[in-house]
Amino acid sequence: MKTVIVALFVLLAVSQSEALRCHCGGLQTCGSSQDSCFGRIWVCAKVINIVGSNPNFLQGCLSATDCMMLNRPGISSSSCCSTDLCNS
């Protein structure tokens, strides 16, 4: 029984340590040109805001829900993906 519990903890630790790597830029602040997302709810995103006289963009980690909600025709365009560095 102890072996099963230890194996589950090891599996949980390994699965949580894998990060999705995303390009980072624009309005998204990161320490480098890449960002790391931990957890299953995160995706790599590229969002272009087209409202106003100064369009802007961001690249980086967003929750999947937020990324999909930012795809608003005439206001902003978003693309969401879940493989390493897919948001170029």
PDB file of C-alpha atoms in Angstrom:
ATOM      1  CA  MET A   1       0.000   0.000   0.000  1.00  0.00           C
ATOM      2  CA  LYS A   2       2.843   2.403   0.839  1.00  0.00           C
ATOM      3  CA  THR A   3       4.408   1.697  -2.557  1.00  0.00           C
ATOM      4  CA  VAL A   4       1.190   2.665  -4.339  1.00  0.00           C
ATOM      5  CA  ILE A   5       0.918   5.919  -2.393  1.00  0.00           C
ATOM      6  CA  VAL A   6       4.560   6.814  -3.061  1.00  0.00           C
ATOM      7  CA  ALA A   7       4.112   6.007  -6.769  1.00  0.00           C
ATOM      8  CA  LEU A   8       1.045   8.284  -6.945  1.00  0.00           C
ATOM      9  CA  PHE A   9       2.948  11.149  -5.325  1.00  0.00           C
ATOM     10  CA  VAL A  10       5.849  10.725  -7.752  1.00  0.00           C
ATOM     11  CA  LEU A  11       3.462  10.661 -10.730  1.00  0.00           C
ATOM     12  CA  LEU A  12       1.698  13.769  -9.480  1.00  0.00           C
ATOM     13  CA  ALA A  13       4.985  15.628  -8.969  1.00  0.00           C
ATOM     14  CA  VAL A  14       6.250  14.720 -12.450  1.00  0.00           C
ATOM     15  CA  SER A  15       3.006  15.679 -14.184  1.00  0.00           C
ATOM     16  CA  GLN A  16       2.878  19.036 -12.382  1.00  0.00           C
ATOM     17  CA  SER A  17       6.486  19.884 -13.202  1.00  0.00           C
ATOM     18  CA  GLU A  18       6.004  19.801 -16.968  1.00  0.00           C
ATOM     19  CA  ALA A  19       5.441  23.302 -18.275  1.00  0.00           C
ATOM     20  CA  LEU A  20       4.049  24.588 -21.527  1.00  0.00           C
ATOM     21  CA  ARG A  21       6.489  27.056 -23.094  1.00  0.00           C
ATOM     22  CA  CYS A  22       5.067  30.075 -24.927  1.00  0.00           C
ATOM     23  CA  HIS A  23       6.513  33.044 -26.767  1.00  0.00           C
ATOM     24  CA  CYS A  24       6.159  36.182 -24.649  1.00  0.00           C
ATOM     25  CA  GLY A  25       5.893  39.724 -25.921  1.00  0.00           C
ATOM     26  CA  GLY A  26       3.847  42.829 -26.520  1.00  0.00           C
ATOM     27  CA  LEU A  27       1.806  43.866 -23.485  1.00  0.00           C
ATOM     28  CA  GLN A  28       2.671  40.631 -21.644  1.00  0.00           C
ATOM     29  CA  THR A  29       5.535  41.141 -19.190  1.00  0.00           C
ATOM     30  CA  CYS A  30       7.968  38.245 -18.809  1.00  0.00           C
ATOM     31  CA  GLY A  31      11.569  37.868 -17.733  1.00  0.00           C
ATOM     32  CA  SER A  32      12.598  36.732 -21.213  1.00  0.00           C
ATOM     33  CA  SER A  33      11.188  36.105 -24.683  1.00  0.00           C
ATOM     34  CA  GLN A  34       9.576  32.894 -23.405  1.00  0.00           C
ATOM     35  CA  ASP A  35       7.037  32.233 -20.674  1.00  0.00           C
ATOM     36  CA  SER A  36       6.286  28.956 -18.864  1.00  0.00           C
ATOM     37  CA  CYS A  37       2.738  27.897 -17.995  1.00  0.00           C
ATOM     38  CA  PHE A  38       2.116  25.300 -15.301  1.00  0.00           C
ATOM     39  CA  GLY A  39      -1.163  23.390 -15.093  1.00  0.00           C
ATOM     40  CA  ARG A  40      -3.771  22.101 -17.464  1.00  0.00           C
ATOM     41  CA  ILE A  41      -5.921  25.235 -17.785  1.00  0.00           C
ATOM     42  CA  TRP A  42      -3.189  27.289 -19.483  1.00  0.00           C
ATOM     43  CA  VAL A  43      -2.597  27.751 -23.208  1.00  0.00           C
ATOM     44  CA  CYS A  44      -0.219  29.794 -25.304  1.00  0.00           C
ATOM     45  CA  ALA A  45      -2.008  32.805 -26.704  1.00  0.00           C
ATOM     46  CA  LYS A  46      -1.496  35.544 -29.230  1.00  0.00           C
ATOM     47  CA  VAL A  47      -4.034  38.353 -28.902  1.00  0.00           C
ATOM     48  CA  ILE A  48      -4.285  41.387 -31.171  1.00  0.00           C
ATOM     49  CA  ASN A  49      -6.406  44.263 -29.898  1.00  0.00           C
ATOM     50  CA  ILE A  50      -7.687  46.261 -32.894  1.00  0.00           C
ATOM     51  CA  VAL A  51      -9.821  48.857 -31.110  1.00  0.00           C
ATOM     52  CA  GLY A  52      -8.638  52.451 -31.070  1.00  0.00           C
ATOM     53  CA  SER A  53      -5.945  54.259 -32.966  1.00  0.00           C
ATOM     54  CA  ASN A  54      -3.068  52.221 -31.495  1.00  0.00           C
ATOM     55  CA  PRO A  55      -3.565  48.481 -32.035  1.00  0.00           C
ATOM     56  CA  ASN A  56      -1.520  46.355 -29.652  1.00  0.00           C
ATOM     57  CA  PHE A  57      -0.830  42.702 -28.997  1.00  0.00           C
ATOM     58  CA  LEU A  58       0.274  40.258 -26.373  1.00  0.00           C
ATOM     59  CA  GLN A  59       1.846  36.834 -26.486  1.00  0.00           C
ATOM     60  CA  GLY A  60       2.159  34.518 -23.530  1.00  0.00           C
ATOM     61  CA  CYS A  61       0.277  32.246 -21.150  1.00  0.00           C
ATOM     62  CA  LEU A  62      -3.443  32.727 -20.648  1.00  0.00           C
ATOM     63  CA  SER A  63      -6.153  30.510 -19.301  1.00  0.00           C
ATOM     64  CA  ALA A  64      -7.952  28.725 -22.123  1.00  0.00           C
ATOM     65  CA  THR A  65     -11.213  30.444 -21.155  1.00  0.00           C
ATOM     66  CA  ASP A  66      -9.699  33.940 -21.224  1.00  0.00           C
ATOM     67  CA  CYS A  67      -8.009  33.262 -24.537  1.00  0.00           C
ATOM     68  CA  MET A  68     -11.260  32.160 -26.178  1.00  0.00           C
ATOM     69  CA  MET A  69     -13.167  35.108 -24.674  1.00  0.00           C
ATOM     70  CA  LEU A  70     -10.683  37.575 -26.199  1.00  0.00           C
ATOM     71  CA  ASN A  71     -11.623  36.487 -29.727  1.00  0.00           C
ATOM     72  CA  ARG A  72     -14.165  39.258 -30.432  1.00  0.00           C
ATOM     73  CA  PRO A  73     -14.649  40.195 -34.110  1.00  0.00           C
ATOM     74  CA  GLY A  74     -14.109  43.920 -34.614  1.00  0.00           C
ATOM     75  CA  ILE A  75     -12.490  44.314 -31.189  1.00  0.00           C
ATOM     76  CA  SER A  76      -9.742  41.727 -30.809  1.00  0.00           C
ATOM     77  CA  SER A  77      -8.458  38.560 -32.392  1.00  0.00           C
ATOM     78  CA  SER A  78      -6.982  35.704 -30.385  1.00  0.00           C
ATOM     79  CA  SER A  79      -5.386  32.407 -31.219  1.00  0.00           C
ATOM     80  CA  CYS A  80      -4.959  29.747 -28.541  1.00  0.00           C
ATOM     81  CA  CYS A  81      -2.732  26.678 -28.775  1.00  0.00           C
ATOM     82  CA  SER A  82      -1.303  24.051 -26.460  1.00  0.00           C
ATOM     83  CA  THR A  83       2.061  22.957 -27.819  1.00  0.00           C
ATOM     84  CA  ASP A  84       5.444  24.454 -26.963  1.00  0.00           C
ATOM     85  CA  LEU A  85       6.158  27.811 -28.645  1.00  0.00           C
ATOM     86  CA  CYS A  86       3.075  27.568 -30.872  1.00  0.00           C
ATOM     87  CA  ASN A  87       2.042  31.227 -30.508  1.00  0.00           C
ATOM     88  CA  SER A  88       4.497  32.900 -32.862  1.00  0.00           C
TER      89      SER A  88
END
